[in-house]
Amino acid sequence: MATPPFGPPPHLLTPPARIGAVLFDAYGTLFDVHSVGQLAGQLFPGHGEALTQLWRDKQIEYTRLVTMSSGGAEHYRPFWQVTRDALRWSCVRLGLAADAAALERLMDEYRRLRPFAENLEVLRSLKERRTTAGILSNGDPEMLAAVIAHAGFAQLLHPVLSVQSVRRFKTDAAAYALGPAALGLPAREILFVSSNAWDAVGATWFGYTTLWINRSGAPPEELGTSPTHVGNSLHDVLPLLPSSA
Amino acid sequence: MATPPFGPPPHLLTPPARIGAVLFDAYGTLFDVHSVGQLAGQLFPGHGEALTQLWRDKQIEYTRLVTMSSGGAEHYRPFWQVTRDALRWSCVRLGLAADAAALERLMDEYRRLRPFAENLEVLRSLKERRTTAGILSNGDPEMLAAVIAHAGFAQLLHPVLSVQSVRRFKTDAAAYALGPAALGLPAREILFVSSNAWDAVGATWFGYTTLWINRSGAPPEELGTSPTHVGNSLHDVLPLLPSSA
């Protein structure tokens, strides 16, 4: 059976949009979810990497299950809770005896995830250009505010949009719809930037102009749709903006 | 932050339903998706287990992404295609040089997945009791028919319900709704049986009486809802049925 042709991606059929604003995914894109690995390795020697990966995978799985089941909003729970539940499951799965104090310490890391090295410079450039640069994230407003403040990004990112207001996680359309609604721009005039391949594809499906920052050298998703642009660091945002903002 | 109380699961609040029919999940429950591992190991020595696990995870991930994005049906593609796309991605991810012939051979295994050892005896018992026993699966009708015939189960399973008719994969409510519609029974009078923990929880959310066959000794999902029953083989179905069918 041959792979059915999906045709060229939309950006090859229509002229490139003039980008009026940038929205960043938070976890994995601005902030490194794997920066919890150091503490995880201290608490559970030899298991830090496995716990970090399993925790992240389970966290994402739970966002999808609660959103796609029974209409989505009914089973929604805040991302902080999803993240904690995923951590508990992962510790049990790996046979790690995590007491309440250890769970709290790991969860607390989510308030101070390390930003990727190049972010500050790029966000400052966007501010100097007066380009609107915000966040559209699965995270709750409180945890986003904490991690943004910890990184010193509070003056550089606005608006900070959380899916909590619609009780559906990405890649649900209601989550992506927050961007155009808040910015007053059509999705294709917003550059949506994510390091999560699935997020970049979901946003492309929704209609954004997208940049997948492929930090880990992962293969492109086999979903019949490609992100509009692919890069490998936040520096790749700037060349996609109009020369005069 | 304490875990919020969700209250007891529904089956502790209401008397147990009288079960009028049984619906089985197919992949992982009746048929062992890891039975492709042997061929995978022959084709890619030392990588069989990793490929099998990654392929399965990616397959499930893609069912969720296409269903939860933009209303679900718009990005639907048949499970056969999802499975092939997930295989291609997984081979690239693992750096395995899989040519078209290797991909075909691996895909072909999905038409002859090994049933778990106890299944035939349990399905025969259900038939002797004249208990309706069917399938509700993410699989396409063609691939389900092939794997059922290969296992010699064709006379033992009816109806065979595929989500293809609604173009949404489980755990979308439209997929689970196929069961009550086809059987003419309320969901709680149908015993939905799955070895996939997420499927058992999704079906419980929908309203089925559920049995999670925890074949691998996995921890229960931390989703605030438990399957109605938990067992470890298909034998655990029979004691849940009324003594006279």
Tab-separated table of C-alpha atoms in Angstrom:
chain	number	residue	atom	x	y	z
A	1	MET	CA	0.000	0.000	0.000
A	2	ALA	CA	1.558	3.293	-1.013
A	3	THR	CA	1.494	6.302	1.241
A	4	PRO	CA	-1.402	8.439	0.053
A	5	PRO	CA	-0.409	11.836	-1.269
A	6	PHE	CA	-1.359	14.687	1.020
A	7	GLY	CA	-0.171	17.375	-1.331
A	8	PRO	CA	2.166	20.190	-0.453
A	9	PRO	CA	1.765	21.908	2.912
A	10	PRO	CA	-0.395	25.060	2.917
A	11	HIS	CA	2.553	27.454	3.009
A	12	LEU	CA	3.617	26.275	-0.431
A	13	LEU	CA	0.182	27.004	-1.849
A	14	THR	CA	-0.258	30.500	-0.470
A	15	PRO	CA	2.210	33.363	-0.130
A	16	PRO	CA	3.915	33.549	3.278
A	17	ALA	CA	1.942	35.497	5.852
A	18	ARG	CA	3.279	38.749	7.246
A	19	ILE	CA	3.921	37.835	10.860
A	20	GLY	CA	2.422	40.289	13.346
A	21	ALA	CA	3.152	38.497	16.613
A	22	VAL	CA	4.932	35.492	18.085
A	23	LEU	CA	3.476	32.947	20.516
A	24	PHE	CA	5.775	30.522	22.264
A	25	ASP	CA	4.969	27.198	23.783
A	26	ALA	CA	6.395	27.186	27.322
A	27	TYR	CA	7.418	23.702	28.470
A	28	GLY	CA	10.130	22.238	26.291
A	29	THR	CA	10.366	25.375	24.162
A	30	LEU	CA	11.202	28.260	26.502
A	31	PHE	CA	11.852	26.117	29.584
A	32	ASP	CA	13.704	22.818	29.694
A	33	VAL	CA	11.486	20.170	31.297
A	34	HIS	CA	14.518	17.926	31.493
A	35	SER	CA	16.227	20.335	33.883
A	36	VAL	CA	14.410	18.430	36.654
A	37	GLY	CA	16.744	15.538	35.848
A	38	GLN	CA	19.504	16.742	38.144
A	39	LEU	CA	17.308	16.702	41.242
A	40	ALA	CA	15.659	13.458	40.112
A	41	GLY	CA	19.097	11.880	39.882
A	42	GLN	CA	20.019	13.128	43.362
A	43	LEU	CA	16.830	11.747	44.879
A	44	PHE	CA	16.922	8.472	42.936
A	45	PRO	CA	20.488	7.741	41.874
A	46	GLY	CA	20.651	5.939	38.556
A	47	HIS	CA	16.996	6.682	37.780
A	48	GLY	CA	17.059	10.418	37.093
A	49	GLU	CA	16.906	10.208	33.342
A	50	ALA	CA	14.298	7.437	33.239
A	51	LEU	CA	12.074	9.258	35.722
A	52	THR	CA	12.363	12.556	33.865
A	53	GLN	CA	11.412	10.992	30.539
A	54	LEU	CA	8.574	8.846	31.887
A	55	TRP	CA	7.183	11.756	33.878
A	56	ARG	CA	7.129	14.006	30.828
A	57	ASP	CA	5.554	11.338	28.599
A	58	LYS	CA	2.862	10.557	31.159
A	59	GLN	CA	2.138	14.223	31.730
A	60	ILE	CA	1.478	14.715	28.018
A	61	GLU	CA	-0.531	11.497	27.816
A	62	TYR	CA	-2.809	12.655	30.624
A	63	THR	CA	-3.423	16.039	28.993
A	64	ARG	CA	-4.591	14.191	25.903
A	65	LEU	CA	-6.750	11.634	27.665
A	66	VAL	CA	-8.657	14.154	29.747
A	67	THR	CA	-9.189	16.398	26.736
A	68	MET	CA	-10.289	13.850	24.152
A	69	SER	CA	-12.593	11.878	26.451
A	70	SER	CA	-16.240	12.785	26.770
A	71	GLY	CA	-15.980	16.219	25.292
A	72	GLY	CA	-12.823	17.293	27.040
A	73	ALA	CA	-13.864	19.874	29.568
A	74	GLU	CA	-15.635	17.346	31.812
A	75	HIS	CA	-12.423	15.538	32.770
A	76	TYR	CA	-10.136	18.541	32.690
A	77	ARG	CA	-7.861	19.062	35.642
A	78	PRO	CA	-5.237	21.751	36.032
A	79	PHE	CA	-1.793	21.119	34.542
A	80	TRP	CA	-0.215	21.290	37.990
A	81	GLN	CA	-2.378	18.384	39.065
A	82	VAL	CA	-1.797	16.465	35.820
A	83	THR	CA	1.927	16.960	36.341
A	84	ARG	CA	1.781	15.744	39.928
A	85	ASP	CA	-0.380	12.727	39.033
A	86	ALA	CA	2.021	11.830	36.223
A	87	LEU	CA	4.940	12.069	38.650
A	88	ARG	CA	3.256	9.786	41.167
A	89	TRP	CA	2.450	7.222	38.472
A	90	SER	CA	5.984	7.329	37.124
A	91	CYS	CA	7.552	6.784	40.555
A	92	VAL	CA	5.327	3.754	41.144
A	93	ARG	CA	6.078	2.448	37.659
A	94	LEU	CA	9.817	2.644	38.268
A	95	GLY	CA	9.523	1.214	41.775
A	96	LEU	CA	10.883	4.400	43.369
A	97	ALA	CA	9.842	5.018	46.968
A	98	ALA	CA	8.968	8.692	46.631
A	99	ASP	CA	7.612	10.172	49.840
A	100	ALA	CA	5.575	13.354	49.966
A	101	ALA	CA	8.673	15.475	50.524
A	102	ALA	CA	10.420	14.073	47.452
A	103	LEU	CA	7.325	14.628	45.307
A	104	GLU	CA	7.088	18.217	46.556
A	105	ARG	CA	10.720	18.893	45.776
A	106	LEU	CA	10.344	17.539	42.252
A	107	MET	CA	7.129	19.460	41.657
A	108	ASP	CA	8.783	22.599	42.945
A	109	GLU	CA	11.318	22.277	40.119
A	110	TYR	CA	8.492	23.040	37.724
A	111	ARG	CA	8.444	26.565	39.137
A	112	ARG	CA	12.088	27.063	38.231
A	113	LEU	CA	12.731	25.102	35.065
A	114	ARG	CA	15.871	26.305	33.358
A	115	PRO	CA	15.312	28.406	30.226
A	116	PHE	CA	17.306	27.401	27.176
A	117	ALA	CA	20.526	29.369	26.850
A	118	GLU	CA	19.652	31.530	23.864
A	119	ASN	CA	16.176	32.567	25.007
A	120	LEU	CA	16.972	35.755	26.874
A	121	GLU	CA	18.821	37.266	23.941
A	122	VAL	CA	16.054	36.403	21.482
A	123	LEU	CA	13.273	37.670	23.726
A	124	ARG	CA	15.175	40.909	24.252
A	125	SER	CA	15.573	41.305	20.491
A	126	LEU	CA	11.841	40.854	20.048
A	127	LYS	CA	11.172	43.491	22.673
A	128	GLU	CA	13.598	45.911	21.003
A	129	ARG	CA	11.796	45.332	17.712
A	130	ARG	CA	8.479	45.940	19.530
A	131	THR	CA	7.211	42.604	18.274
A	132	THR	CA	4.431	41.163	20.407
A	133	ALA	CA	5.833	37.988	21.981
A	134	GLY	CA	3.653	35.896	24.266
A	135	ILE	CA	3.053	32.395	25.524
A	136	LEU	CA	0.308	29.889	24.717
A	137	SER	CA	0.727	27.017	27.132
A	138	ASN	CA	-0.928	23.990	28.692
A	139	GLY	CA	0.316	25.301	32.040
A	140	ASP	CA	-1.827	26.946	34.699
A	141	PRO	CA	-1.478	30.727	35.097
A	142	GLU	CA	0.182	30.380	38.519
A	143	MET	CA	2.869	27.938	37.460
A	144	LEU	CA	3.555	29.932	34.310
A	145	ALA	CA	3.923	33.147	36.282
A	146	ALA	CA	6.359	31.444	38.646
A	147	VAL	CA	8.611	29.938	35.989
A	148	ILE	CA	8.585	33.139	33.917
A	149	ALA	CA	9.532	35.243	36.939
A	150	HIS	CA	12.258	32.798	37.960
A	151	ALA	CA	13.815	33.094	34.509
A	152	GLY	CA	13.624	36.894	34.580
A	153	PHE	CA	11.295	36.964	31.558
A	154	ALA	CA	8.362	38.804	33.133
A	155	GLN	CA	8.912	41.996	31.142
A	156	LEU	CA	9.562	40.143	27.902
A	157	LEU	CA	6.461	37.992	27.411
A	158	HIS	CA	2.965	39.304	26.964
A	159	PRO	CA	0.280	38.012	26.794
A	160	VAL	CA	0.671	34.763	28.749
A	161	LEU	CA	-2.236	32.598	27.603
A	162	SER	CA	-3.160	29.479	29.564
A	163	VAL	CA	-5.516	26.781	28.309
A	164	GLN	CA	-7.036	26.729	31.781
A	165	SER	CA	-9.638	29.251	30.647
A	166	VAL	CA	-11.034	26.759	28.102
A	167	ARG	CA	-10.323	23.578	30.120
A	168	ARG	CA	-8.867	21.800	27.080
A	169	PHE	CA	-5.238	21.072	26.472
A	170	LYS	CA	-3.411	21.415	23.210
A	171	THR	CA	-3.867	20.114	20.504
A	172	ASP	CA	-7.591	20.851	20.969
A	173	ALA	CA	-8.741	23.676	18.691
A	174	ALA	CA	-10.223	25.577	21.644
A	175	ALA	CA	-6.735	25.845	23.125
A	176	TYR	CA	-5.128	27.157	19.941
A	177	ALA	CA	-8.035	29.558	19.394
A	178	LEU	CA	-6.887	31.553	22.425
A	179	GLY	CA	-4.072	33.076	20.373
A	180	PRO	CA	-6.000	34.813	17.594
A	181	ALA	CA	-8.673	35.864	20.094
A	182	ALA	CA	-6.172	37.550	22.407
A	183	LEU	CA	-4.010	39.096	19.712
A	184	GLY	CA	-6.707	40.200	17.295
A	185	LEU	CA	-4.821	38.613	14.407
A	186	PRO	CA	-5.668	35.679	12.156
A	187	ALA	CA	-3.741	32.553	13.121
A	188	ARG	CA	-1.608	32.619	9.974
A	189	GLU	CA	-0.247	36.034	10.915
A	190	ILE	CA	0.936	34.654	14.242
A	191	LEU	CA	4.180	32.685	14.379
A	192	PHE	CA	3.610	29.817	16.796
A	193	VAL	CA	6.889	28.428	18.069
A	194	SER	CA	7.234	25.037	19.733
A	195	SER	CA	9.943	22.477	20.321
A	196	ASN	CA	7.305	19.782	20.678
A	197	ALA	CA	6.774	18.318	17.218
A	198	TRP	CA	3.169	17.351	17.986
A	199	ASP	CA	2.442	20.901	19.133
A	200	ALA	CA	3.929	22.397	15.987
A	201	VAL	CA	1.806	20.061	13.840
A	202	GLY	CA	-1.343	20.724	15.886
A	203	ALA	CA	-0.850	24.475	15.550
A	204	THR	CA	-0.256	24.098	11.818
A	205	TRP	CA	-3.514	22.158	11.511
A	206	PHE	CA	-5.236	24.983	13.360
A	207	GLY	CA	-3.903	27.546	10.912
A	208	TYR	CA	-0.903	29.200	12.550
A	209	THR	CA	2.318	29.894	10.751
A	210	THR	CA	4.595	27.599	12.746
A	211	LEU	CA	8.212	27.099	13.640
A	212	TRP	CA	9.221	23.730	15.029
A	213	ILE	CA	12.436	24.115	16.984
A	214	ASN	CA	13.807	20.626	16.693
A	215	ARG	CA	16.201	20.807	19.616
A	216	SER	CA	16.761	17.064	19.861
A	217	GLY	CA	17.166	16.159	16.201
A	218	ALA	CA	13.933	14.137	16.199
A	219	PRO	CA	12.450	12.857	12.940
A	220	PRO	CA	9.520	14.908	11.600
A	221	GLU	CA	6.130	13.539	12.608
A	222	GLU	CA	4.496	11.270	10.027
A	223	LEU	CA	1.148	13.020	10.204
A	224	GLY	CA	0.780	14.249	6.664
A	225	THR	CA	1.355	17.874	7.671
A	226	SER	CA	4.644	19.671	8.238
A	227	PRO	CA	5.298	22.752	10.345
A	228	THR	CA	5.719	25.837	8.183
A	229	HIS	CA	9.355	26.222	9.286
A	230	VAL	CA	11.880	24.064	11.099
A	231	GLY	CA	14.832	25.323	13.107
A	232	ASN	CA	17.039	24.231	15.944
A	233	SER	CA	17.107	27.152	18.376
A	234	LEU	CA	15.092	30.216	19.314
A	235	HIS	CA	17.454	32.267	17.137
A	236	ASP	CA	15.538	30.921	14.148
A	237	VAL	CA	12.551	33.085	15.079
A	238	LEU	CA	14.081	36.409	14.072
A	239	PRO	CA	14.659	35.795	10.333
A	240	LEU	CA	10.965	34.892	9.974
A	241	LEU	CA	9.769	38.326	11.030
A	242	PRO	CA	9.179	41.206	8.633
A	243	SER	CA	12.263	43.384	8.313
A	244	SER	CA	10.469	46.403	9.778
A	245	ALA	CA	8.169	45.475	12.676
B	1	MET	CA	-0.952	20.613	47.953
B	2	ALA	CA	-3.107	17.588	48.812
B	3	THR	CA	-4.616	15.389	46.149
B	4	PRO	CA	-8.206	16.531	45.747
B	5	PRO	CA	-10.814	13.953	46.690
B	6	PHE	CA	-12.670	12.526	43.725
B	7	GLY	CA	-15.017	10.373	45.769
B	8	PRO	CA	-15.599	6.682	45.312
B	9	PRO	CA	-15.874	5.287	41.778
B	10	PRO	CA	-19.410	4.990	40.395
B	11	HIS	CA	-19.688	1.251	40.998
B	12	LEU	CA	-19.491	1.834	44.742
B	13	LEU	CA	-22.366	4.298	44.617
B	14	THR	CA	-24.809	2.225	42.585
B	15	PRO	CA	-25.583	-1.498	42.638
B	16	PRO	CA	-23.601	-3.506	40.083
B	17	ALA	CA	-25.179	-3.625	36.646
B	18	ARG	CA	-26.483	-6.916	35.276
B	19	ILE	CA	-24.118	-7.511	32.391
B	20	GLY	CA	-25.893	-8.290	29.113
B	21	ALA	CA	-22.925	-8.367	26.722
B	22	VAL	CA	-19.151	-8.167	26.572
B	23	LEU	CA	-17.071	-5.935	24.302
B	24	PHE	CA	-13.353	-6.541	23.992
B	25	ASP	CA	-10.671	-4.170	22.925
B	26	ALA	CA	-8.623	-5.908	20.209
B	27	TYR	CA	-4.979	-4.775	20.174
B	28	GLY	CA	-3.222	-5.576	23.413
B	29	THR	CA	-6.292	-7.284	24.877
B	30	LEU	CA	-7.202	-10.118	22.510
B	31	PHE	CA	-4.098	-9.853	20.321
B	32	ASP	CA	-0.553	-9.310	21.508
B	33	VAL	CA	0.905	-6.270	19.740
B	34	HIS	CA	4.299	-7.281	21.080
B	35	SER	CA	4.200	-10.492	19.072
B	36	VAL	CA	5.732	-8.432	16.237
B	37	GLY	CA	8.895	-8.312	18.349
B	38	GLN	CA	10.252	-11.582	17.034
B	39	LEU	CA	10.266	-10.450	13.419
B	40	ALA	CA	11.472	-6.990	14.438
B	41	GLY	CA	14.412	-8.632	16.192
B	42	GLN	CA	15.218	-10.733	13.133
B	43	LEU	CA	15.138	-7.719	10.841
B	44	PHE	CA	17.008	-5.438	13.243
B	45	PRO	CA	19.060	-7.558	15.638
B	46	GLY	CA	19.316	-5.963	19.069
B	47	HIS	CA	16.557	-3.446	18.320
B	48	GLY	CA	13.446	-5.656	18.266
B	49	GLU	CA	12.150	-4.709	21.684
B	50	ALA	CA	12.887	-0.994	21.330
B	51	LEU	CA	11.228	-0.855	17.915
B	52	THR	CA	8.161	-2.755	19.101
B	53	GLN	CA	7.647	-0.458	22.085
B	54	LEU	CA	8.309	2.783	20.221
B	55	TRP	CA	6.050	1.728	17.352
B	56	ARG	CA	3.190	0.949	19.688
B	57	ASP	CA	3.600	4.196	21.642
B	58	LYS	CA	3.736	6.271	18.472
B	59	GLN	CA	0.729	4.484	17.011
B	60	ILE	CA	-1.341	5.359	20.077
B	61	GLU	CA	0.014	8.909	20.126
B	62	TYR	CA	-1.047	9.458	16.529
B	63	THR	CA	-4.579	8.155	17.166
B	64	ARG	CA	-4.890	10.749	19.890
B	65	LEU	CA	-3.404	13.648	17.972
B	66	VAL	CA	-5.586	13.198	14.915
B	67	THR	CA	-8.685	12.795	17.056
B	68	MET	CA	-8.251	15.666	19.488
B	69	SER	CA	-7.115	18.224	16.917
B	70	SER	CA	-9.617	20.433	15.157
B	71	GLY	CA	-12.645	18.385	15.977
B	72	GLY	CA	-11.179	14.955	15.340
B	73	ALA	CA	-12.788	13.737	12.185
B	74	GLU	CA	-10.993	16.239	9.947
B	75	HIS	CA	-7.554	14.707	10.551
B	76	TYR	CA	-8.670	11.110	10.877
B	77	ARG	CA	-6.809	8.514	8.902
B	78	PRO	CA	-7.359	4.758	9.024
B	79	PHE	CA	-5.612	2.780	11.755
B	80	TRP	CA	-3.651	0.845	9.151
B	81	GLN	CA	-2.160	4.085	7.912
B	82	VAL	CA	-1.569	5.389	11.439
B	83	THR	CA	0.206	2.131	12.225
B	84	ARG	CA	2.381	2.316	9.127
B	85	ASP	CA	3.228	5.983	9.708
B	86	ALA	CA	4.152	5.205	13.316
B	87	LEU	CA	6.397	2.368	12.126
B	88	ARG	CA	8.186	4.604	9.627
B	89	TRP	CA	8.748	7.283	12.283
B	90	SER	CA	10.031	4.725	14.761
B	91	CYS	CA	12.523	3.239	12.313
B	92	VAL	CA	13.909	6.694	11.517
B	93	ARG	CA	14.032	7.562	15.222
B	94	LEU	CA	16.051	4.444	15.982
B	95	GLY	CA	18.281	4.908	12.956
B	96	LEU	CA	17.137	1.637	11.392
B	97	ALA	CA	17.428	1.389	7.622
B	98	ALA	CA	14.023	-0.117	6.922
B	99	ASP	CA	13.349	-0.569	3.236
B	100	ALA	CA	9.870	-0.979	1.778
B	101	ALA	CA	10.065	-4.759	2.033
B	102	ALA	CA	10.936	-4.672	5.726
B	103	LEU	CA	8.101	-2.237	6.436
B	104	GLU	CA	5.671	-4.479	4.552
B	105	ARG	CA	6.769	-7.545	6.469
B	106	LEU	CA	6.330	-5.793	9.793
B	107	MET	CA	2.943	-4.377	8.814
B	108	ASP	CA	1.869	-7.802	7.666
B	109	GLU	CA	2.415	-9.047	11.228
B	110	TYR	CA	-0.537	-6.887	12.251
B	111	ARG	CA	-2.740	-9.262	10.277
B	112	ARG	CA	-1.556	-12.209	12.344
B	113	LEU	CA	-0.869	-10.927	15.828
B	114	ARG	CA	-0.775	-13.760	18.322
B	115	PRO	CA	-3.817	-14.032	20.577
B	116	PHE	CA	-3.105	-14.407	24.274
B	117	ALA	CA	-3.053	-18.039	25.362
B	118	GLU	CA	-6.270	-18.125	27.383
B	119	ASN	CA	-8.463	-16.307	24.881
B	120	LEU	CA	-9.826	-19.200	22.883
B	121	GLU	CA	-11.094	-21.031	25.959
B	122	VAL	CA	-12.776	-17.906	27.358
B	123	LEU	CA	-14.393	-16.943	24.057
B	124	ARG	CA	-15.698	-20.494	23.676
B	125	SER	CA	-17.169	-20.358	27.177
B	126	LEU	CA	-18.938	-17.112	26.304
B	127	LYS	CA	-20.368	-18.700	23.181
B	128	GLU	CA	-21.583	-21.737	25.141
B	129	ARG	CA	-23.276	-19.393	27.597
B	130	ARG	CA	-24.801	-17.525	24.634
B	131	THR	CA	-23.354	-14.294	25.914
B	132	THR	CA	-22.927	-11.661	23.232
B	133	ALA	CA	-19.181	-11.112	22.881
B	134	GLY	CA	-17.860	-8.557	20.383
B	135	ILE	CA	-15.031	-6.184	19.679
B	136	LEU	CA	-14.839	-2.407	19.863
B	137	SER	CA	-11.528	-1.396	18.346
B	138	ASN	CA	-9.489	1.431	16.874
B	139	GLY	CA	-8.646	-0.962	14.049
B	140	ASP	CA	-10.047	-0.788	10.534
B	141	PRO	CA	-12.629	-3.435	9.588
B	142	GLU	CA	-10.249	-5.125	7.136
B	143	MET	CA	-7.348	-5.504	9.514
B	144	LEU	CA	-9.667	-6.678	12.294
B	145	ALA	CA	-11.230	-9.294	10.032
B	146	ALA	CA	-7.782	-10.561	9.085
B	147	VAL	CA	-6.413	-10.885	12.598
B	148	ILE	CA	-9.645	-12.451	13.892
B	149	ALA	CA	-9.662	-15.021	11.085
B	150	HIS	CA	-5.989	-15.810	11.604
B	151	ALA	CA	-6.657	-16.567	15.271
B	152	GLY	CA	-9.655	-18.748	14.422
B	153	PHE	CA	-12.026	-16.431	16.314
B	154	ALA	CA	-14.420	-15.589	13.465
B	155	GLN	CA	-17.309	-17.606	14.892
B	156	LEU	CA	-16.722	-16.360	18.426
B	157	LEU	CA	-16.865	-12.584	18.139
B	158	HIS	CA	-19.872	-10.603	17.026
B	159	PRO	CA	-20.324	-7.705	16.469
B	160	VAL	CA	-16.936	-6.381	15.427
B	161	LEU	CA	-17.194	-2.623	15.803
B	162	SER	CA	-14.582	-0.352	14.249
B	163	VAL	CA	-14.200	3.338	15.046
B	164	GLN	CA	-13.691	3.897	11.331
B	165	SER	CA	-17.411	4.577	10.963
B	166	VAL	CA	-17.140	7.642	13.226
B	167	ARG	CA	-13.584	8.661	12.227
B	168	ARG	CA	-12.557	9.201	15.855
B	169	PHE	CA	-10.310	6.968	17.870
B	170	LYS	CA	-10.813	5.921	21.458
B	171	THR	CA	-11.049	7.563	23.983
B	172	ASP	CA	-13.388	9.908	22.079
B	173	ALA	CA	-16.989	9.481	23.231
B	174	ALA	CA	-18.165	8.920	19.649
B	175	ALA	CA	-16.014	5.787	19.511
B	176	TYR	CA	-17.328	4.337	22.756
B	177	ALA	CA	-20.913	5.210	21.754
B	178	LEU	CA	-20.727	2.555	19.032
B	179	GLY	CA	-21.179	-0.174	21.640
B	180	PRO	CA	-24.534	0.756	23.158
B	181	ALA	CA	-25.850	1.718	19.717
B	182	ALA	CA	-24.978	-1.661	18.196
B	183	LEU	CA	-26.021	-3.781	21.166
B	184	GLY	CA	-29.160	-1.928	22.208
B	185	LEU	CA	-28.005	-1.886	25.815
B	186	PRO	CA	-27.021	0.968	28.098
B	187	ALA	CA	-23.252	1.223	28.497
B	188	ARG	CA	-23.310	0.129	32.129
B	189	GLU	CA	-24.891	-3.202	31.139
B	190	ILE	CA	-21.990	-3.867	28.788
B	191	LEU	CA	-18.732	-5.200	30.204
B	192	PHE	CA	-15.943	-3.448	28.326
B	193	VAL	CA	-12.689	-5.355	28.603
B	194	SER	CA	-9.296	-3.845	27.846
B	195	SER	CA	-5.692	-4.490	28.766
B	196	ASN	CA	-4.878	-0.871	27.980
B	197	ALA	CA	-5.283	1.063	31.211
B	198	TRP	CA	-6.145	4.287	29.377
B	199	ASP	CA	-8.842	2.478	27.400
B	200	ALA	CA	-10.364	1.003	30.548
B	201	VAL	CA	-10.462	4.451	32.159
B	202	GLY	CA	-11.879	6.087	29.028
B	203	ALA	CA	-14.630	3.476	28.823
B	204	THR	CA	-15.390	3.951	32.516
B	205	TRP	CA	-15.700	7.687	31.964
B	206	PHE	CA	-18.104	6.960	29.122
B	207	GLY	CA	-20.293	4.809	31.379
B	208	TYR	CA	-19.378	1.195	30.666
B	209	THR	CA	-18.881	-1.398	33.360
B	210	THR	CA	-15.201	-2.099	32.799
B	211	LEU	CA	-12.580	-4.750	33.388
B	212	TRP	CA	-8.957	-3.730	33.104
B	213	ILE	CA	-6.858	-6.800	32.417
B	214	ASN	CA	-3.557	-5.648	33.821
B	215	ARG	CA	-1.364	-8.141	32.006
B	216	SER	CA	1.897	-6.327	32.662
B	217	GLY	CA	1.447	-5.430	36.328
B	218	ALA	CA	1.313	-1.711	35.509
B	219	PRO	CA	0.329	0.824	38.181
B	220	PRO	CA	-3.271	2.081	37.951
B	221	GLU	CA	-3.626	5.342	36.056
B	222	GLU	CA	-3.673	8.469	38.232
B	223	LEU	CA	-6.717	9.940	36.532
B	224	GLY	CA	-9.136	10.098	39.429
B	225	THR	CA	-11.258	7.260	38.022
B	226	SER	CA	-10.715	3.519	38.375
B	227	PRO	CA	-11.971	0.755	36.114
B	228	THR	CA	-14.912	-1.068	37.689
B	229	HIS	CA	-12.901	-4.292	37.942
B	230	VAL	CA	-9.264	-5.240	37.589
B	231	GLY	CA	-7.949	-8.668	36.614
B	232	ASN	CA	-4.904	-10.198	35.013
B	233	SER	CA	-6.239	-12.499	32.284
B	234	LEU	CA	-9.310	-12.985	30.129
B	235	HIS	CA	-10.445	-15.648	32.598
B	236	ASP	CA	-11.503	-12.795	34.867
B	237	VAL	CA	-14.398	-11.992	32.542
B	238	LEU	CA	-16.527	-15.026	33.400
B	239	PRO	CA	-17.121	-14.406	37.132
B	240	LEU	CA	-18.492	-10.947	36.306
B	241	LEU	CA	-21.371	-12.319	34.257
B	242	PRO	CA	-24.779	-13.188	35.728
B	243	SER	CA	-24.971	-16.854	36.720
B	244	SER	CA	-27.656	-17.532	34.111
B	245	ALA	CA	-27.115	-15.661	30.915
